Coordinates of C-alpha atoms in Angstrom, one line a residue:
M167 CA -17.2 -2.3 37.7
P168 CA -16.3 1.1 35.7
Q169 CA -19.2 3.3 35.2
R170 CA -20.1 3.5 31.4
P171 CA -19.9 7.0 30.1
S172 CA -22.9 8.4 28.9
R173 CA -24.4 11.0 26.7
R174 CA -24.0 13.7 29.4
T175 CA -20.5 12.8 30.5
V176 CA -19.0 12.3 27.3
L177 CA -17.8 15.9 27.0
T178 CA -16.7 15.8 30.7
A179 CA -14.9 12.6 30.3
S180 CA -12.9 13.7 26.9
V181 CA -12.0 16.9 28.7
A182 CA -10.5 14.9 31.7
G183 CA -8.9 12.4 29.3
T184 CA -6.3 15.5 28.0
G185 CA -3.7 17.2 30.0
A186 CA -0.1 16.4 31.7
V187 CA 2.0 14.0 29.8
A188 CA 1.3 10.4 30.8
A189 CA 3.7 8.7 33.6
A190 CA 6.6 6.0 32.9
G191 CA 7.8 8.3 30.3
I192 CA 5.6 7.3 27.6
G193 CA 5.2 10.4 25.4
A194 CA 7.9 12.2 27.0
T195 CA 9.6 14.6 25.3
P196 CA 13.4 12.9 25.1
A197 CA 16.6 15.2 25.8
G198 CA 17.1 17.9 23.2
A199 CA 13.5 17.2 21.5
V200 CA 11.4 20.3 20.6
A201 CA 8.2 19.6 22.5
V202 CA 5.4 20.0 19.8
E203 CA 2.2 19.3 22.0
V204 CA 1.8 18.3 25.3
S205 CA -0.9 15.3 26.2
R206 CA -1.8 11.8 27.3
P207 CA -0.9 9.2 24.4
P208 CA -4.0 8.1 22.8
A209 CA -6.5 5.5 23.8
T210 CA -5.7 3.7 21.4
T211 CA -1.7 3.2 21.6
Q212 CA -0.2 -0.2 21.3
R213 CA 3.3 -1.0 23.0
P214 CA 5.4 -3.2 21.0
T215 CA 5.3 -6.9 21.0
A216 CA 8.6 -8.9 21.9
D217 CA 9.1 -9.8 17.9
L218 CA 9.0 -6.0 17.3
R219 CA 11.5 -5.0 20.3
E220 CA 13.8 -7.6 18.6
I221 CA 13.5 -6.2 15.1
L222 CA 14.2 -2.6 16.7
R223 CA 17.5 -4.0 18.2
E224 CA 18.7 -5.2 15.0
L225 CA 18.3 -2.2 13.0
D226 CA 22.1 -1.2 12.5
K227 CA 22.8 2.2 12.2
G228 CA 26.5 1.6 10.8
R229 CA 24.6 -0.7 7.8
I230 CA 22.1 2.6 7.3
E231 CA 25.6 4.6 7.2
A232 CA 27.1 2.4 4.8
T233 CA 24.1 2.5 2.2
V234 CA 24.0 6.1 2.2
R235 CA 27.5 6.7 1.6
R236 CA 27.4 4.1 -1.0
L237 CA 24.5 5.6 -2.8
A238 CA 26.6 9.2 -2.7
A239 CA 29.6 7.6 -4.0
F240 CA 27.5 6.9 -7.2
G241 CA 28.5 10.8 -8.1
T242 CA 24.9 11.3 -9.6
R243 CA 21.7 9.1 -9.7
H244 CA 19.7 11.4 -12.1
T245 CA 17.0 10.0 -13.6
L246 CA 18.5 10.8 -17.1
S247 CA 22.1 10.0 -16.3
A248 CA 23.9 6.7 -17.2
Q249 CA 22.0 3.5 -17.0
D250 CA 24.8 1.4 -18.2
D251 CA 27.8 2.5 -16.3
P252 CA 29.3 0.7 -13.8
V253 CA 30.2 3.1 -11.6
R254 CA 28.3 6.6 -11.9
G255 CA 25.0 7.3 -12.6
I256 CA 21.5 5.9 -12.0
G257 CA 22.0 2.4 -13.5
A258 CA 25.0 1.9 -11.2
A259 CA 22.9 2.5 -8.2
R260 CA 20.1 0.5 -9.4
D261 CA 22.3 -2.5 -10.1
W262 CA 23.8 -2.0 -6.3
I263 CA 20.4 -1.9 -4.9
Y264 CA 19.4 -5.0 -6.4
D265 CA 22.2 -6.8 -5.6
R266 CA 21.5 -6.0 -2.0
M267 CA 17.9 -6.8 -1.8
R268 CA 18.7 -10.1 -3.7
E269 CA 21.4 -10.7 -0.6
Y270 CA 18.4 -9.9 1.8
A271 CA 15.8 -12.3 0.2
A272 CA 18.7 -15.1 0.4
A273 CA 18.0 -15.2 4.1
S274 CA 14.0 -15.6 3.5
D275 CA 13.8 -19.2 2.7
G276 CA 12.1 -18.1 -0.8
R277 CA 9.9 -16.0 1.1
M278 CA 11.3 -12.8 -0.5
T279 CA 11.6 -11.8 -4.2
V280 CA 12.9 -8.6 -5.9
E281 CA 12.3 -7.5 -9.4
L282 CA 13.3 -4.6 -11.6
Q283 CA 10.2 -3.1 -12.2
S284 CA 10.7 -1.0 -15.5
Y285 CA 9.0 0.8 -17.9
V286 CA 9.9 3.6 -20.8
Q287 CA 8.5 7.1 -20.1
E288 CA 7.8 8.8 -23.3
P289 CA 8.7 12.4 -23.3
A290 CA 7.0 14.6 -20.7
S291 CA 7.2 17.0 -18.0
R292 CA 11.5 17.0 -17.2
I293 CA 11.7 14.1 -19.5
P294 CA 13.1 15.1 -22.6
T295 CA 13.8 11.9 -24.6
P296 CA 12.3 8.3 -24.1
T297 CA 13.6 7.2 -20.8
R298 CA 13.7 3.8 -18.4
I299 CA 12.5 4.1 -15.2
T300 CA 13.1 1.2 -13.0
N301 CA 11.7 0.3 -9.3
V302 CA 13.8 -2.0 -7.2
V303 CA 11.2 -3.9 -5.1
A304 CA 11.3 -6.3 -2.8
T305 CA 8.4 -8.5 -1.9
L306 CA 8.2 -10.5 1.6
R307 CA 4.8 -12.4 1.4
G308 CA 2.7 -12.8 4.2
S309 CA 2.0 -16.0 5.8
V310 CA -1.5 -15.9 6.9
S311 CA -3.1 -12.9 4.8
P312 CA -1.1 -12.5 1.8
E313 CA -3.3 -10.5 -0.1
R314 CA -3.0 -7.8 2.2
I315 CA -0.3 -5.7 1.6
Y316 CA 2.0 -2.6 3.1
V317 CA 4.5 -0.8 1.3
V318 CA 7.6 1.2 2.3
S319 CA 9.7 3.3 -0.2
G320 CA 12.6 5.9 -0.5
H321 CA 13.7 7.3 -4.2
Y322 CA 16.8 6.3 -5.4
D323 CA 17.6 9.0 -7.9
S324 CA 19.2 12.5 -7.3
R325 CA 19.5 16.1 -8.7
C326 CA 21.4 19.0 -8.3
T327 CA 20.0 22.8 -8.8
D328 CA 19.5 22.8 -12.3
V329 CA 16.7 19.4 -12.4
M330 CA 17.4 18.7 -16.0
D331 CA 21.4 18.7 -15.1
F332 CA 22.2 15.3 -15.2
T333 CA 25.8 15.2 -15.7
S334 CA 27.2 17.4 -12.5
D335 CA 27.5 15.7 -9.3
A336 CA 24.2 15.0 -7.3
P337 CA 25.0 12.9 -4.5
G338 CA 21.5 13.1 -2.9
A339 CA 22.6 11.8 0.7
D340 CA 19.6 13.2 2.5
D341 CA 17.4 13.3 -0.6
D342 CA 16.8 10.5 -0.7
A343 CA 19.5 7.8 0.0
S344 CA 18.4 8.5 3.6
G345 CA 15.3 7.1 2.4
V346 CA 16.5 4.3 0.5
A347 CA 18.6 3.3 3.3
V348 CA 15.6 2.9 5.6
A349 CA 13.8 0.7 3.2
M350 CA 16.4 -1.4 2.7
E351 CA 17.4 -1.9 6.4
L352 CA 13.6 -2.9 7.0
A353 CA 14.0 -5.5 3.9
R354 CA 17.2 -6.7 5.5
V355 CA 15.9 -7.3 9.2
M356 CA 12.4 -8.3 8.0
A357 CA 13.4 -10.7 5.4
K358 CA 14.2 -13.1 8.1
R359 CA 11.0 -13.4 9.4
R360 CA 7.2 -14.5 8.8
P361 CA 4.9 -11.4 8.9
A362 CA 1.1 -12.2 8.5
A363 CA 0.5 -9.8 5.7
T364 CA 3.0 -8.8 2.8
L365 CA 5.3 -6.1 2.9
V366 CA 6.9 -4.4 0.0
F367 CA 10.3 -2.6 0.0
A368 CA 10.8 -0.3 -2.6
A369 CA 13.7 2.0 -3.9
V370 CA 11.8 3.9 -6.7
A371 CA 13.3 6.4 -9.4
G372 CA 12.0 9.4 -11.4
E373 CA 10.7 11.3 -8.0
E374 CA 12.5 14.5 -8.9
Q375 CA 11.6 14.6 -12.3
G376 CA 7.7 14.2 -11.7
L377 CA 7.1 10.9 -8.9
Y378 CA 7.5 8.9 -12.1
G379 CA 8.4 5.5 -10.8
A380 CA 6.2 5.6 -7.7
A381 CA 3.3 6.3 -10.1
H382 CA 4.2 3.5 -12.4
M383 CA 4.2 1.0 -9.1
A384 CA 0.9 2.8 -7.7
E385 CA -1.0 1.8 -11.0
Q386 CA 0.6 -1.6 -11.4
F387 CA -1.3 -2.2 -7.9
K388 CA -4.4 -0.6 -9.2
A389 CA -4.7 -2.7 -12.4
R390 CA -4.4 -5.9 -10.4
Q391 CA -6.7 -4.4 -7.7
A392 CA -4.2 -5.0 -5.1
D393 CA -5.3 -4.7 -1.6
V394 CA -2.9 -1.7 -0.6
Q395 CA -3.8 -1.0 3.2
A396 CA -1.0 1.7 3.6
M397 CA 1.9 3.0 2.1
F398 CA 5.0 5.3 3.5
T399 CA 7.3 7.0 1.8
N400 CA 10.8 8.2 3.5
D401 CA 12.3 11.2 1.8
I402 CA 14.6 13.4 3.3
V403 CA 15.0 11.3 6.6
G404 CA 18.7 12.2 7.1
S405 CA 19.3 15.0 9.2
S406 CA 18.2 16.5 12.5
T407 CA 19.7 19.9 12.2
A408 CA 17.8 22.9 10.5
D409 CA 19.2 25.8 8.3
D410 CA 19.7 28.0 11.5
G411 CA 21.6 25.1 13.1
E412 CA 18.9 24.1 15.6
R413 CA 18.9 20.6 16.0
D414 CA 15.6 17.9 16.7
P415 CA 17.0 14.7 16.9
Y416 CA 13.9 13.1 18.1
T417 CA 11.3 14.2 16.3
V418 CA 9.8 12.8 12.6
R419 CA 7.6 14.6 10.8
L420 CA 4.6 12.6 9.3
F421 CA 2.3 14.4 6.6
A422 CA -1.3 13.1 6.0
E423 CA -3.6 14.7 4.1
G424 CA -7.1 15.1 5.3
V425 CA -9.7 15.4 2.5
P426 CA -8.6 12.4 -0.1
T427 CA -7.0 13.5 -3.0
S428 CA -9.4 10.4 -4.8
E429 CA -12.6 11.6 -3.3
T430 CA -15.4 11.4 -5.6
P431 CA -18.1 14.2 -5.7
A432 CA -20.5 11.7 -4.0
Q433 CA -18.0 11.0 -1.1
A434 CA -17.4 14.6 -0.8
A435 CA -21.3 15.2 -0.4
V436 CA -21.3 12.6 2.7
R437 CA -18.4 14.0 4.3
R438 CA -19.9 17.8 4.1
S439 CA -23.1 16.2 5.6
V440 CA -21.6 14.4 8.7
G441 CA -17.8 15.7 9.1
G442 CA -14.7 13.4 8.8
E443 CA -12.6 16.0 7.3
N444 CA -9.9 14.9 9.9
D445 CA -10.8 11.0 9.5
S446 CA -9.9 10.2 5.9
P447 CA -7.9 7.2 5.4
A448 CA -4.5 8.9 5.3
R449 CA -5.2 10.4 8.9
Q450 CA -6.4 7.2 10.2
L451 CA -2.8 5.9 9.5
A452 CA -1.3 8.9 10.7
R453 CA -3.1 7.9 14.1
F454 CA -2.0 4.2 13.6
V455 CA 1.7 5.4 13.4
R456 CA 1.4 7.5 16.5
D457 CA -0.2 4.7 18.5
T458 CA 2.6 2.3 17.6
A459 CA 5.7 4.1 17.4
D460 CA 5.7 7.4 19.5
H461 CA 7.3 5.8 22.5
D462 CA 10.2 5.5 24.3
V463 CA 11.1 2.1 22.3
T464 CA 11.8 4.0 19.2
G465 CA 13.3 7.3 20.9
M466 CA 10.8 9.3 18.8
R467 CA 7.9 11.5 18.7
V468 CA 6.1 11.5 15.4
R469 CA 4.6 14.8 14.5
V470 CA 1.6 14.5 12.3
V471 CA 1.2 17.4 10.0
Y472 CA -2.3 18.1 8.6
R473 CA -1.3 18.5 5.2
R474 CA -0.3 16.0 2.0
D475 CA 3.3 17.7 1.8
R476 CA 5.0 20.7 2.1
Y477 CA 4.7 24.2 0.1
L478 CA 5.6 23.6 -3.2
R479 CA 6.8 20.0 -3.0
G480 CA 5.6 16.7 -3.3
G481 CA 6.4 12.9 -2.6
D482 CA 6.0 9.3 -3.9
H483 CA 3.0 9.0 -1.4
I484 CA 1.0 11.3 -4.0
P485 CA 0.4 8.9 -6.4
F486 CA -1.1 6.3 -4.2
L487 CA -3.3 8.8 -2.8
E488 CA -4.6 9.8 -6.0
R489 CA -5.2 6.0 -6.9
G490 CA -7.1 5.8 -3.7
F491 CA -4.7 3.8 -1.3
P492 CA -4.1 5.2 2.4
A493 CA -0.4 6.7 2.4
A494 CA 1.7 9.2 4.3
R495 CA 5.2 10.8 4.1
F496 CA 8.1 10.8 6.8
T497 CA 10.5 13.9 6.6
E498 CA 12.9 15.2 9.1
P499 CA 11.1 17.6 11.5
A500 CA 13.2 21.1 10.1
E501 CA 15.1 21.1 6.6
D502 CA 18.3 22.7 5.4
F503 CA 18.1 23.7 2.0
A504 CA 21.5 23.9 1.7
H505 CA 22.0 20.4 1.5
Q506 CA 19.4 19.3 -1.0
H507 CA 18.7 20.5 -4.6
Q508 CA 22.0 22.2 -4.7
D509 CA 25.0 22.1 -6.8
V510 CA 27.9 20.6 -4.5
R511 CA 30.0 23.8 -4.1
V512 CA 31.4 26.7 -1.6
D513 CA 30.6 30.0 -1.6
A514 CA 32.5 33.3 -1.2
D515 CA 31.9 33.2 2.8
G516 CA 32.9 29.6 3.1
K517 CA 29.7 28.0 3.2
R518 CA 29.3 24.6 1.8
F519 CA 26.3 23.5 -0.4
G520 CA 25.5 20.2 -1.6
D521 CA 23.4 17.1 -0.4
L522 CA 26.5 15.6 1.2
P523 CA 26.9 12.4 3.8
E524 CA 28.8 14.6 6.3
F525 CA 25.5 16.4 6.8
C526 CA 23.2 13.4 7.2
D527 CA 23.0 12.3 11.0
F528 CA 23.0 8.7 11.1
A529 CA 21.7 7.7 14.3
Y530 CA 18.7 9.9 13.6
I531 CA 18.2 8.0 10.4
T532 CA 18.1 4.6 12.5
R533 CA 15.5 5.9 14.8
V534 CA 13.4 7.1 11.5
A535 CA 13.9 3.4 10.7
R536 CA 12.6 2.3 14.1
V537 CA 9.3 4.5 13.5
N538 CA 8.8 3.0 10.2
A539 CA 9.7 -0.7 11.3
A540 CA 7.0 -0.2 14.6
A541 CA 4.4 1.0 12.5
L542 CA 5.0 -1.4 9.5
W543 CA 5.2 -4.5 11.4
T544 CA 2.6 -4.0 13.7
L545 CA 0.3 -3.5 10.3
A546 CA 1.5 -6.8 8.9
Q547 CA 0.7 -8.6 12.2
A548 CA -2.4 -7.0 13.2
P549 CA -5.5 -8.0 11.6
G550 CA -6.8 -5.8 8.2
T551 CA -8.8 -2.6 8.6
P552 CA -12.2 -3.5 8.8
R553 CA -14.8 -3.5 6.0
G554 CA -18.0 -2.2 5.4
A555 CA -18.3 0.1 8.6
R556 CA -21.6 1.8 9.0
I557 CA -23.5 3.8 11.3
I558 CA -27.1 3.1 11.0
T559 CA -29.4 6.2 10.8
S560 CA -32.7 5.2 9.8
N561 CA -34.1 6.2 13.3
L562 CA -33.7 9.5 15.2
T563 CA -32.0 8.2 18.5
N564 CA -29.8 9.6 21.0
S565 CA -27.5 6.2 20.9
T566 CA -25.5 5.1 17.9
E567 CA -25.8 1.6 16.5
L568 CA -22.7 0.5 14.3
V569 CA -22.2 -2.3 12.0
W570 CA -19.4 -4.0 9.8
E571 CA -18.2 -6.9 8.1
R572 CA -16.2 -9.7 10.1
G573 CA -12.5 -10.3 8.6
G574 CA -11.3 -13.7 7.8
E575 CA -8.0 -13.6 9.5
A576 CA -7.3 -16.9 11.6
D577 CA -6.1 -15.2 14.7
L578 CA -9.0 -12.4 14.8
K579 CA -10.0 -12.2 18.2
G580 CA -12.9 -9.5 17.7
Y581 CA -13.3 -5.9 17.5
E582 CA -13.2 -2.9 19.6
V583 CA -15.2 0.3 18.9
V584 CA -13.2 3.9 19.8
W585 CA -14.8 7.3 19.8
R586 CA -13.6 10.8 20.5
E587 CA -15.0 14.3 20.7
T588 CA -15.3 16.0 17.0
T589 CA -12.8 18.5 18.2
A590 CA -10.1 16.1 19.9
P591 CA -7.4 15.0 17.2
E592 CA -6.7 11.6 18.8
W593 CA -9.1 8.9 19.8
T594 CA -9.9 9.3 23.6
H595 CA -11.8 6.1 24.4
V596 CA -11.9 2.5 23.5
V597 CA -14.9 0.1 24.3
P598 CA -14.0 -3.7 23.6
V599 CA -17.2 -5.5 22.1
G600 CA -16.0 -9.1 21.2
D601 CA -16.0 -10.8 18.0
V602 CA -19.3 -9.1 16.6
T603 CA -20.5 -7.3 13.8
R604 CA -22.9 -5.2 15.1
H605 CA -22.7 -3.1 18.8
E606 CA -25.0 -0.2 20.2
I607 CA -23.4 2.6 22.4
D608 CA -25.2 5.1 24.5
L609 CA -23.8 7.9 22.9
S610 CA -25.2 10.1 20.3
K611 CA -24.0 9.8 17.1
D612 CA -24.3 13.9 16.4
N613 CA -21.9 14.6 19.1
V614 CA -18.6 12.4 19.0
F615 CA -16.8 10.8 16.2
F616 CA -16.8 6.7 16.3
G617 CA -14.3 4.0 14.3
V618 CA -13.7 0.4 14.5
R619 CA -10.8 -1.6 14.8
A620 CA -9.8 -5.4 14.6
V621 CA -8.1 -7.3 17.7
S622 CA -5.8 -10.5 16.9
R623 CA -5.5 -13.2 19.6
S624 CA -1.9 -12.1 19.8
G625 CA -2.6 -8.4 20.8
P626 CA -2.0 -6.1 17.8
R627 CA -4.7 -4.0 16.9
S628 CA -5.4 -2.7 13.2
Q629 CA -5.9 0.7 11.9
V630 CA -9.5 2.4 12.6
A631 CA -12.1 2.0 10.2
F632 CA -14.2 5.4 10.0
P633 CA -17.9 4.3 9.8
L634 CA -20.1 5.9 7.0
P635 CA -23.9 6.7 7.3
Q636 CA -26.4 3.9 6.3
S637 CA -29.9 4.7 6.6

């Protein structure tokens, strides 16, 4: 029987748990990749199930390439461009995406529905006149816990150098036909399956003008008090080549905020007193992506960036964060700014500008889709994130008592307590505790961080819930 860690061995155990890359290729750097860090996989790592492996095999590079090229061929998809031209402008792109999503839904035996989620945006920043903004939303209803929702999106609007120029060509291949292609390919492959929870695949508009479409979608979820437990936006996931020509085809960045955007003063006071700046819902979501998608089956490394987004930039995950939903952004490893937000042109030195399909890496986009699929499908098949997780603080002791609420999933097997040193970025230890809602562990709550995750009978684990103090 393995020796239980004690308060006196925790630091040594944690130090011993880090070091060289693990054997069997898990976490190893694929050929040609830029190594970001060298460490063992997190203790919470989850290997793909048989059904997930099948999903990953079905993701089709040819279809992804065809989607990117078709969207770029609409000339411009600027939010202010024509909505009634059948061949050019955002309206033509909207209708094409809607038709394709409905084709995918036809294979779902009625489980997937597709809607045009529209509203009129009154004059505002970068919106000079009342403008209809429409999201294309495909919803695959869960078979076991349909109230639990996971969202994946890309934005189908585009822009050129002048953000208000809605007539010039703005093919938007990387930014963001690539992200739309990811969401659409996931919808196509998953429509034929029965996820336990509800999956939403969205192509949103108005991003370049100010995140308008995503804000509307997030507000609709909030208004009906929807249980959105995770949201991913894929924005600029089309190229593995940086502006200096350096390639990193096996890494994707995942931006995840620390201090929650929606944090209240009372929540901030608790965070300051107990820590947790690195344990926001977005950071737990990022850890979950590392646990489920950073391995040899996807062929990718997930580089988590401890920021909400890049400098001077923003994405469609932000409106979800503002409304208290866990959300994060996927983006290629190093951008080439000559091929985004640029007029299509050739300068005097022969350098080509413009966001054109020939600058995309379609094999790379396919691997990004695998990362999304691994995280999204595991989230949907696992139990929901445990609710009501608390650390009992009524007594001064050198042990830790944790409590939480039992989930209602039919295939719930039980729970695991996870922990790590306060300076460790990933969970280093997992303790199975069974189908209970209370557990005491012989480690000091003052010295380490704890979490709780749920386990299904079929194997997938939930996101980790970070417990708050309860006196």
